[in-house]
PDB file of C-alpha atoms in Angstrom:
ATOM      1  CA  UNK K   1     -45.551-139.007 -43.912  1.00  0.00           C
ATOM      2  CA  UNK K   2     -45.219-142.172 -41.796  1.00  0.00           C
ATOM      3  CA  UNK K   3     -43.262-144.909 -42.922  1.00  0.00           C
ATOM      4  CA  UNK K   4     -40.980-147.707 -41.708  1.00  0.00           C
ATOM      5  CA  UNK K   5     -42.234-146.789 -38.034  1.00  0.00           C
ATOM      6  CA  UNK K   6     -41.100-143.276 -38.334  1.00  0.00           C
ATOM      7  CA  UNK K   7     -42.681-139.688 -39.030  1.00  0.00           C
ATOM      8  CA  UNK K   8     -41.046-138.077 -41.739  1.00  0.00           C
ATOM      9  CA  UNK K   9     -40.577-134.219 -42.241  1.00  0.00           C
ATOM     10  CA  UNK K  10     -38.923-132.646 -45.452  1.00  0.00           C
ATOM     11  CA  UNK K  11     -37.749-129.254 -45.867  1.00  0.00           C
ATOM     12  CA  UNK K  12     -36.358-128.193 -49.187  1.00  0.00           C
ATOM     13  CA  UNK K  13     -34.765-124.759 -50.341  1.00  0.00           C
ATOM     14  CA  UNK K  14     -35.288-122.682 -47.047  1.00  0.00           C
ATOM     15  CA  UNK K  15     -32.193-120.378 -46.109  1.00  0.00           C
ATOM     16  CA  UNK K  16     -30.589-120.903 -42.758  1.00  0.00           C
ATOM     17  CA  UNK K  17     -28.405-118.187 -41.187  1.00  0.00           C
ATOM     18  CA  UNK K  18     -26.549-120.766 -39.145  1.00  0.00           C
ATOM     19  CA  UNK K  19     -26.948-124.256 -37.359  1.00  0.00           C
ATOM     20  CA  UNK K  20     -28.850-122.540 -34.521  1.00  0.00           C
ATOM     21  CA  UNK K  21     -31.312-120.866 -36.850  1.00  0.00           C
ATOM     22  CA  UNK K  22     -31.895-124.086 -38.382  1.00  0.00           C
ATOM     23  CA  UNK K  23     -32.217-126.328 -35.227  1.00  0.00           C
ATOM     24  CA  UNK K  24     -34.513-123.870 -33.801  1.00  0.00           C
ATOM     25  CA  UNK K  25     -36.675-123.856 -36.847  1.00  0.00           C
ATOM     26  CA  UNK K  26     -36.794-127.873 -36.665  1.00  0.00           C
ATOM     27  CA  UNK K  27     -37.689-128.145 -32.881  1.00  0.00           C
ATOM     28  CA  UNK K  28     -40.529-125.567 -33.226  1.00  0.00           C
ATOM     29  CA  UNK K  29     -42.274-127.332 -35.983  1.00  0.00           C
ATOM     30  CA  UNK K  30     -41.734-130.819 -34.013  1.00  0.00           C
ATOM     31  CA  UNK K  31     -43.150-129.443 -30.974  1.00  0.00           C
ATOM     32  CA  UNK K  32     -45.969-127.827 -32.636  1.00  0.00           C
ATOM     33  CA  UNK K  33     -46.871-131.334 -34.263  1.00  0.00           C
ATOM     34  CA  UNK K  34     -46.554-133.075 -30.945  1.00  0.00           C
ATOM     35  CA  UNK K  35     -43.293-135.085 -32.226  1.00  0.00           C
ATOM     36  CA  UNK K  36     -41.003-133.768 -29.379  1.00  0.00           C
ATOM     37  CA  UNK K  37     -41.429-132.292 -25.564  1.00  0.00           C
ATOM     38  CA  UNK K  38     -40.810-128.755 -24.899  1.00  0.00           C
ATOM     39  CA  UNK K  39     -37.393-129.609 -23.336  1.00  0.00           C
ATOM     40  CA  UNK K  40     -36.554-130.806 -26.902  1.00  0.00           C
ATOM     41  CA  UNK K  41     -35.148-127.544 -28.395  1.00  0.00           C
ATOM     42  CA  UNK K  42     -32.638-126.441 -25.564  1.00  0.00           C
ATOM     43  CA  UNK K  43     -31.557-130.522 -25.271  1.00  0.00           C
ATOM     44  CA  UNK K  44     -30.876-130.474 -29.186  1.00  0.00           C
ATOM     45  CA  UNK K  45     -28.984-127.237 -29.333  1.00  0.00           C
ATOM     46  CA  UNK K  46     -26.917-128.013 -25.991  1.00  0.00           C
ATOM     47  CA  UNK K  47     -26.130-131.284 -27.309  1.00  0.00           C
ATOM     48  CA  UNK K  48     -24.853-130.048 -30.767  1.00  0.00           C
ATOM     49  CA  UNK K  49     -22.546-127.700 -28.737  1.00  0.00           C
ATOM     50  CA  UNK K  50     -20.973-130.207 -26.624  1.00  0.00           C
ATOM     51  CA  UNK K  51     -21.021-133.036 -29.044  1.00  0.00           C
ATOM     52  CA  UNK K  52     -21.354-131.731 -32.627  1.00  0.00           C
ATOM     53  CA  UNK K  53     -22.844-134.062 -35.356  1.00  0.00           C
ATOM     54  CA  UNK K  54     -21.192-133.250 -38.750  1.00  0.00           C
ATOM     55  CA  UNK K  55     -19.959-136.054 -40.503  1.00  0.00           C
ATOM     56  CA  UNK K  56     -17.787-136.474 -43.797  1.00  0.00           C
ATOM     57  CA  UNK K  57     -19.679-138.975 -46.288  1.00  0.00           C
ATOM     58  CA  UNK K  58     -18.322-139.716 -49.709  1.00  0.00           C
ATOM     59  CA  UNK K  59     -20.403-136.942 -51.523  1.00  0.00           C
ATOM     60  CA  UNK K  60     -20.807-134.366 -49.170  1.00  0.00           C
ATOM     61  CA  UNK K  61     -21.044-133.115 -45.742  1.00  0.00           C
ATOM     62  CA  UNK K  62     -24.145-134.094 -43.754  1.00  0.00           C
ATOM     63  CA  UNK K  63     -25.056-133.375 -40.071  1.00  0.00           C
ATOM     64  CA  UNK K  64     -27.195-135.698 -38.015  1.00  0.00           C
ATOM     65  CA  UNK K  65     -28.497-133.616 -34.840  1.00  0.00           C
ATOM     66  CA  UNK K  66     -29.856-135.544 -32.453  1.00  0.00           C
ATOM     67  CA  UNK K  67     -30.524-135.621 -28.475  1.00  0.00           C
ATOM     68  CA  UNK K  68     -31.270-138.055 -25.520  1.00  0.00           C
ATOM     69  CA  UNK K  69     -34.607-140.071 -25.755  1.00  0.00           C
ATOM     70  CA  UNK K  70     -36.302-138.419 -22.993  1.00  0.00           C
ATOM     71  CA  UNK K  71     -36.978-135.392 -25.189  1.00  0.00           C
ATOM     72  CA  UNK K  72     -38.945-137.379 -27.880  1.00  0.00           C
ATOM     73  CA  UNK K  73     -42.349-138.462 -27.962  1.00  0.00           C
ATOM     74  CA  UNK K  74     -42.464-140.040 -31.526  1.00  0.00           C
ATOM     75  CA  UNK K  75     -39.584-141.459 -33.648  1.00  0.00           C
ATOM     76  CA  UNK K  76     -39.105-138.944 -36.638  1.00  0.00           C
ATOM     77  CA  UNK K  77     -36.679-137.865 -39.211  1.00  0.00           C
ATOM     78  CA  UNK K  78     -36.494-134.319 -40.539  1.00  0.00           C
ATOM     79  CA  UNK K  79     -34.529-134.278 -43.723  1.00  0.00           C
ATOM     80  CA  UNK K  80     -33.311-130.743 -44.726  1.00  0.00           C
ATOM     81  CA  UNK K  81     -31.798-129.533 -47.984  1.00  0.00           C
ATOM     82  CA  UNK K  82     -30.996-125.937 -47.508  1.00  0.00           C
ATOM     83  CA  UNK K  83     -30.534-123.354 -49.896  1.00  0.00           C
ATOM     84  CA  UNK K  84     -27.051-122.916 -49.175  1.00  0.00           C
ATOM     85  CA  UNK K  85     -24.569-125.174 -46.813  1.00  0.00           C
ATOM     86  CA  UNK K  86     -24.920-124.936 -43.073  1.00  0.00           C
ATOM     87  CA  UNK K  87     -21.829-125.072 -40.793  1.00  0.00           C
ATOM     88  CA  UNK K  88     -21.816-127.647 -38.409  1.00  0.00           C
ATOM     89  CA  UNK K  89     -18.762-129.008 -36.496  1.00  0.00           C
ATOM     90  CA  UNK K  90     -17.566-132.337 -37.059  1.00  0.00           C
ATOM     91  CA  UNK K  91     -18.531-135.184 -34.857  1.00  0.00           C
ATOM     92  CA  UNK K  92     -15.096-136.838 -34.622  1.00  0.00           C
ATOM     93  CA  UNK K  93     -12.570-133.975 -35.523  1.00  0.00           C
ATOM     94  CA  UNK K  94     -12.256-130.265 -34.735  1.00  0.00           C
ATOM     95  CA  UNK K  95     -13.173-129.321 -38.474  1.00  0.00           C
ATOM     96  CA  UNK K  96     -16.317-127.181 -39.287  1.00  0.00           C
ATOM     97  CA  UNK K  97     -18.271-128.735 -42.209  1.00  0.00           C
ATOM     98  CA  UNK K  98     -20.545-127.049 -44.941  1.00  0.00           C
ATOM     99  CA  UNK K  99     -23.290-129.231 -44.748  1.00  0.00           C
ATOM    100  CA  UNK K 100     -25.598-129.450 -47.755  1.00  0.00           C
ATOM    101  CA  UNK K 101     -27.992-132.208 -46.159  1.00  0.00           C
ATOM    102  CA  UNK K 102     -29.157-132.200 -42.609  1.00  0.00           C
ATOM    103  CA  UNK K 103     -30.964-135.035 -40.971  1.00  0.00           C
ATOM    104  CA  UNK K 104     -32.190-134.462 -37.635  1.00  0.00           C
ATOM    105  CA  UNK K 105     -33.182-137.729 -36.087  1.00  0.00           C
ATOM    106  CA  UNK K 106     -35.927-138.039 -33.301  1.00  0.00           C
ATOM    107  CA  UNK K 107     -34.961-141.243 -31.688  1.00  0.00           C
ATOM    108  CA  UNK K 108     -37.357-142.715 -28.797  1.00  0.00           C
ATOM    109  CA  UNK K 109     -35.999-146.289 -28.592  1.00  0.00           C
ATOM    110  CA  UNK K 110     -32.329-146.775 -30.020  1.00  0.00           C
ATOM    111  CA  UNK K 111     -32.733-150.517 -30.177  1.00  0.00           C
ATOM    112  CA  UNK K 112     -35.924-150.368 -32.119  1.00  0.00           C
ATOM    113  CA  UNK K 113     -35.067-147.384 -34.607  1.00  0.00           C
ATOM    114  CA  UNK K 114     -31.524-148.742 -35.189  1.00  0.00           C
ATOM    115  CA  UNK K 115     -33.573-151.018 -37.592  1.00  0.00           C
ATOM    116  CA  UNK K 116     -34.444-147.935 -39.670  1.00  0.00           C
ATOM    117  CA  UNK K 117     -31.337-145.971 -39.099  1.00  0.00           C
ATOM    118  CA  UNK K 118     -29.231-148.768 -40.130  1.00  0.00           C
ATOM    119  CA  UNK K 119     -30.212-148.820 -43.852  1.00  0.00           C
ATOM    120  CA  UNK K 120     -30.908-145.139 -43.904  1.00  0.00           C
ATOM    121  CA  UNK K 121     -26.957-144.638 -43.459  1.00  0.00           C
ATOM    122  CA  UNK K 122     -26.296-147.742 -45.712  1.00  0.00           C
ATOM    123  CA  UNK K 123     -28.460-145.754 -48.520  1.00  0.00           C
ATOM    124  CA  UNK K 124     -26.443-142.661 -47.761  1.00  0.00           C
ATOM    125  CA  UNK K 125     -23.021-144.304 -48.119  1.00  0.00           C
ATOM    126  CA  UNK K 126     -23.774-145.630 -51.335  1.00  0.00           C
ATOM    127  CA  UNK K 127     -22.583-143.785 -54.429  1.00  0.00           C
ATOM    128  CA  UNK K 128     -25.010-141.676 -55.922  1.00  0.00           C
ATOM    129  CA  UNK K 129     -27.557-141.098 -53.158  1.00  0.00           C
ATOM    130  CA  UNK K 130     -26.200-137.872 -51.781  1.00  0.00           C
ATOM    131  CA  UNK K 131     -25.720-136.640 -55.543  1.00  0.00           C
ATOM    132  CA  UNK K 132     -29.246-137.348 -56.440  1.00  0.00           C
ATOM    133  CA  UNK K 133     -30.490-135.758 -53.184  1.00  0.00           C
ATOM    134  CA  UNK K 134     -28.602-132.560 -53.596  1.00  0.00           C
ATOM    135  CA  UNK K 135     -29.318-132.539 -57.294  1.00  0.00           C
ATOM    136  CA  UNK K 136     -33.012-132.362 -56.755  1.00  0.00           C
ATOM    137  CA  UNK K 137     -34.958-129.567 -58.162  1.00  0.00           C
ATOM    138  CA  UNK K 138     -37.907-129.486 -56.373  1.00  0.00           C
ATOM    139  CA  UNK K 139     -39.259-130.366 -52.895  1.00  0.00           C
ATOM    140  CA  UNK K 140     -41.125-133.331 -54.297  1.00  0.00           C
ATOM    141  CA  UNK K 141     -38.095-134.696 -56.134  1.00  0.00           C
ATOM    142  CA  UNK K 142     -36.148-134.183 -52.914  1.00  0.00           C
ATOM    143  CA  UNK K 143     -38.741-136.443 -50.674  1.00  0.00           C
ATOM    144  CA  UNK K 144     -39.463-138.856 -53.106  1.00  0.00           C
ATOM    145  CA  UNK K 145     -35.811-139.554 -54.017  1.00  0.00           C
ATOM    146  CA  UNK K 146     -34.789-139.631 -50.415  1.00  0.00           C
ATOM    147  CA  UNK K 147     -37.924-142.180 -49.730  1.00  0.00           C
ATOM    148  CA  UNK K 148     -37.062-144.405 -52.790  1.00  0.00           C
ATOM    149  CA  UNK K 149     -33.133-144.664 -51.721  1.00  0.00           C
ATOM    150  CA  UNK K 150     -34.021-145.691 -48.249  1.00  0.00           C
ATOM    151  CA  UNK K 151     -36.641-148.130 -49.201  1.00  0.00           C
ATOM    152  CA  UNK K 152     -34.139-149.864 -51.220  1.00  0.00           C
ATOM    153  CA  UNK K 153     -31.992-150.742 -48.151  1.00  0.00           C
ATOM    154  CA  UNK K 154     -34.686-150.820 -45.686  1.00  0.00           C
ATOM    155  CA  UNK K 155     -36.647-153.969 -47.577  1.00  0.00           C
ATOM    156  CA  UNK K 156     -33.077-155.753 -47.444  1.00  0.00           C
ATOM    157  CA  UNK K 157     -32.558-155.033 -43.794  1.00  0.00           C
ATOM    158  CA  UNK K 158     -35.614-156.703 -42.671  1.00  0.00           C
ATOM    159  CA  UNK K 159     -34.482-159.907 -43.419  1.00  0.00           C
ATOM    160  CA  UNK K 160     -30.875-159.388 -41.896  1.00  0.00           C
ATOM    161  CA  UNK K 161     -32.282-157.869 -39.029  1.00  0.00           C
ATOM    162  CA  UNK K 162     -34.661-160.571 -38.172  1.00  0.00           C
ATOM    163  CA  UNK K 163     -31.927-163.004 -38.285  1.00  0.00           C
ATOM    164  CA  UNK K 164     -29.635-161.024 -36.021  1.00  0.00           C
ATOM    165  CA  UNK K 165     -32.663-160.673 -33.465  1.00  0.00           C
ATOM    166  CA  UNK K 166     -33.153-164.355 -33.339  1.00  0.00           C
ATOM    167  CA  UNK K 167     -29.463-164.922 -33.042  1.00  0.00           C
ATOM    168  CA  UNK K 168     -29.305-162.435 -30.294  1.00  0.00           C
ATOM    169  CA  UNK K 169     -32.436-163.857 -28.412  1.00  0.00           C
ATOM    170  CA  UNK K 170     -30.897-167.165 -28.809  1.00  0.00           C
ATOM    171  CA  UNK K 171     -27.529-165.765 -27.240  1.00  0.00           C
ATOM    172  CA  UNK K 172     -28.828-164.118 -23.972  1.00  0.00           C
ATOM    173  CA  UNK K 173     -31.319-166.905 -23.024  1.00  0.00           C
TER     174      UNK K 173
ATOM    175  CA  UNK R   1     -16.545-164.508 -25.625  1.00  0.00           C
ATOM    176  CA  UNK R   2     -14.923-161.146 -26.147  1.00  0.00           C
ATOM    177  CA  UNK R   3     -16.250-158.153 -24.655  1.00  0.00           C
ATOM    178  CA  UNK R   4     -16.463-154.998 -26.819  1.00  0.00           C
ATOM    179  CA  UNK R   5     -17.577-151.598 -25.645  1.00  0.00           C
ATOM    180  CA  UNK R   6     -19.070-149.259 -28.255  1.00  0.00           C
ATOM    181  CA  UNK R   7     -19.685-145.865 -27.366  1.00  0.00           C
ATOM    182  CA  UNK R   8     -20.965-142.481 -28.337  1.00  0.00           C
ATOM    183  CA  UNK R   9     -21.991-139.033 -27.078  1.00  0.00           C
ATOM    184  CA  UNK R  10     -25.472-140.149 -25.840  1.00  0.00           C
ATOM    185  CA  UNK R  11     -25.686-144.071 -26.908  1.00  0.00           C
ATOM    186  CA  UNK R  12     -28.818-142.888 -29.015  1.00  0.00           C
ATOM    187  CA  UNK R  13     -27.597-142.982 -32.583  1.00  0.00           C
ATOM    188  CA  UNK R  14     -24.211-143.645 -34.042  1.00  0.00           C
ATOM    189  CA  UNK R  15     -22.747-146.049 -31.496  1.00  0.00           C
ATOM    190  CA  UNK R  16     -26.166-148.167 -32.122  1.00  0.00           C
ATOM    191  CA  UNK R  17     -25.447-148.085 -35.639  1.00  0.00           C
ATOM    192  CA  UNK R  18     -21.662-149.128 -35.036  1.00  0.00           C
ATOM    193  CA  UNK R  19     -22.604-151.819 -32.522  1.00  0.00           C
ATOM    194  CA  UNK R  20     -25.150-153.605 -35.189  1.00  0.00           C
ATOM    195  CA  UNK R  21     -22.452-153.427 -37.756  1.00  0.00           C
ATOM    196  CA  UNK R  22     -19.870-155.042 -35.342  1.00  0.00           C
ATOM    197  CA  UNK R  23     -22.242-157.398 -34.327  1.00  0.00           C
ATOM    198  CA  UNK R  24     -23.045-158.701 -38.008  1.00  0.00           C
ATOM    199  CA  UNK R  25     -19.026-158.457 -38.612  1.00  0.00           C
ATOM    200  CA  UNK R  26     -18.256-160.841 -35.724  1.00  0.00           C
ATOM    201  CA  UNK R  27     -21.307-163.067 -36.489  1.00  0.00           C
ATOM    202  CA  UNK R  28     -19.768-163.395 -40.110  1.00  0.00           C
ATOM    203  CA  UNK R  29     -16.338-164.000 -38.627  1.00  0.00           C
ATOM    204  CA  UNK R  30     -17.282-166.513 -36.231  1.00  0.00           C
ATOM    205  CA  UNK R  31     -16.276-164.690 -33.171  1.00  0.00           C
ATOM    206  CA  UNK R  32     -18.571-164.659 -30.288  1.00  0.00           C
ATOM    207  CA  UNK R  33     -18.705-161.278 -28.857  1.00  0.00           C
ATOM    208  CA  UNK R  34     -20.611-159.618 -25.872  1.00  0.00           C
ATOM    209  CA  UNK R  35     -21.327-155.897 -26.986  1.00  0.00           C
ATOM    210  CA  UNK R  36     -21.790-153.330 -24.344  1.00  0.00           C
ATOM    211  CA  UNK R  37     -23.101-149.929 -25.808  1.00  0.00           C
ATOM    212  CA  UNK R  38     -22.657-146.637 -23.611  1.00  0.00           C
ATOM    213  CA  UNK R  39     -21.820-143.235 -23.541  1.00  0.00           C
ATOM    214  CA  UNK R  40     -18.365-141.813 -23.651  1.00  0.00           C
ATOM    215  CA  UNK R  41     -18.353-140.888 -20.017  1.00  0.00           C
ATOM    216  CA  UNK R  42     -19.279-144.467 -19.025  1.00  0.00           C
ATOM    217  CA  UNK R  43     -16.439-146.150 -20.769  1.00  0.00           C
ATOM    218  CA  UNK R  44     -14.074-146.684 -17.872  1.00  0.00           C
ATOM    219  CA  UNK R  45     -16.950-148.502 -16.088  1.00  0.00           C
ATOM    220  CA  UNK R  46     -16.797-151.429 -18.603  1.00  0.00           C
ATOM    221  CA  UNK R  47     -13.426-151.079 -20.170  1.00  0.00           C
ATOM    222  CA  UNK R  48     -11.503-153.161 -17.818  1.00  0.00           C
ATOM    223  CA  UNK R  49     -12.035-156.623 -19.002  1.00  0.00           C
ATOM    224  CA  UNK R  50     -12.892-155.436 -22.529  1.00  0.00           C
ATOM    225  CA  UNK R  51     -11.090-156.872 -25.709  1.00  0.00           C
ATOM    226  CA  UNK R  52     -11.998-153.677 -27.748  1.00  0.00           C
ATOM    227  CA  UNK R  53     -13.340-150.042 -27.481  1.00  0.00           C
ATOM    228  CA  UNK R  54     -14.901-148.462 -30.333  1.00  0.00           C
ATOM    229  CA  UNK R  55     -16.075-144.897 -30.325  1.00  0.00           C
ATOM    230  CA  UNK R  56     -17.869-143.240 -32.913  1.00  0.00           C
ATOM    231  CA  UNK R  57     -17.092-139.732 -31.126  1.00  0.00           C
ATOM    232  CA  UNK R  58     -13.518-138.378 -30.543  1.00  0.00           C
ATOM    233  CA  UNK R  59     -11.967-139.811 -27.797  1.00  0.00           C
ATOM    234  CA  UNK R  60      -8.708-138.426 -26.507  1.00  0.00           C
ATOM    235  CA  UNK R  61      -7.898-140.767 -23.428  1.00  0.00           C
ATOM    236  CA  UNK R  62      -6.720-144.279 -23.182  1.00  0.00           C
ATOM    237  CA  UNK R  63      -7.937-147.274 -21.102  1.00  0.00           C
ATOM    238  CA  UNK R  64      -4.774-149.273 -20.106  1.00  0.00           C
ATOM    239  CA  UNK R  65      -4.096-151.577 -22.815  1.00  0.00           C
ATOM    240  CA  UNK R  66      -7.249-152.115 -24.195  1.00  0.00           C
ATOM    241  CA  UNK R  67      -7.345-151.344 -27.757  1.00  0.00           C
ATOM    242  CA  UNK R  68      -9.331-148.311 -29.074  1.00  0.00           C
ATOM    243  CA  UNK R  69     -10.816-148.226 -32.475  1.00  0.00           C
ATOM    244  CA  UNK R  70     -12.454-145.336 -34.298  1.00  0.00           C
ATOM    245  CA  UNK R  71     -15.946-146.458 -35.333  1.00  0.00           C
ATOM    246  CA  UNK R  72     -17.434-143.282 -37.390  1.00  0.00           C
ATOM    247  CA  UNK R  73     -16.520-145.442 -40.456  1.00  0.00           C
ATOM    248  CA  UNK R  74     -19.478-147.624 -39.787  1.00  0.00           C
ATOM    249  CA  UNK R  75     -22.039-144.451 -40.123  1.00  0.00           C
ATOM    250  CA  UNK R  76     -19.721-142.720 -42.912  1.00  0.00           C
ATOM    251  CA  UNK R  77     -19.094-145.689 -44.856  1.00  0.00           C
ATOM    252  CA  UNK R  78     -15.657-144.366 -45.624  1.00  0.00           C
ATOM    253  CA  UNK R  79     -12.809-146.326 -44.387  1.00  0.00           C
ATOM    254  CA  UNK R  80     -15.045-149.231 -43.419  1.00  0.00           C
ATOM    255  CA  UNK R  81     -12.965-151.905 -44.813  1.00  0.00           C
ATOM    256  CA  UNK R  82     -10.050-151.004 -42.880  1.00  0.00           C
ATOM    257  CA  UNK R  83     -11.990-150.772 -39.668  1.00  0.00           C
ATOM    258  CA  UNK R  84     -13.476-153.860 -40.210  1.00  0.00           C
ATOM    259  CA  UNK R  85     -10.281-155.677 -40.743  1.00  0.00           C
ATOM    260  CA  UNK R  86      -8.420-153.903 -37.618  1.00  0.00           C
ATOM    261  CA  UNK R  87     -11.313-155.322 -35.472  1.00  0.00           C
ATOM    262  CA  UNK R  88     -11.121-158.804 -36.523  1.00  0.00           C
ATOM    263  CA  UNK R  89      -7.405-158.542 -36.428  1.00  0.00           C
ATOM    264  CA  UNK R  90      -7.764-157.301 -32.600  1.00  0.00           C
ATOM    265  CA  UNK R  91     -10.405-159.785 -31.789  1.00  0.00           C
ATOM    266  CA  UNK R  92      -8.769-163.007 -33.383  1.00  0.00           C
ATOM    267  CA  UNK R  93      -5.930-163.367 -30.983  1.00  0.00           C
TER     268      UNK R  93
END
């Protein structure tokens, strides 16, 4: 599924032994579909070890694994609802978090993709979004809930995003 | 013009989000800022004349008298009002 200038992948109800298992699974599929380069898997795993990506959101813990842009071919998001929580270390603390949702972000151009990532996190911050995602009973319900929630904020953001860019261009020239 | 250094592990995702939020926050408060986004390891390169350093990752070192603000709130939404307020307070002087 392609939208907001990104390719979307969803995984619902799969069982992962641990974060390493999950990251390998995701990397394999992203490599097979031409989204990432062959260096991606090692880079993603190493990056998670050095700089973990678990974050505490209002309704549950989420991990957002990602790595440097040179391993990406096309921007993408891989959204995973595992059958049971997967442990990731917390990005800004020493804790280990039981993550009920994992969003692997393939970023090729941060300045461009922030226009989508910001509305994504705004959507996740709003009360009810994560609850609805976790409560989804089927893969279809999960992916449609995700896309619908993000779309609400994406359309809002387009306007402010444009204003911001104009301001910035004005300021820099 | 006040310089703000926004850092995370790879300058890929979380600091990009935080930088955009801070830019908007400063615009709304009519504070002119120059935002530099970088990796954690590069902070020293930009810190000397910065008014503020914001990191979305854990940061255990200090940078002279430059105040450091924790920016994960811009990603998680938790505590965003407090962080926004402290950023404005630091930049206002």
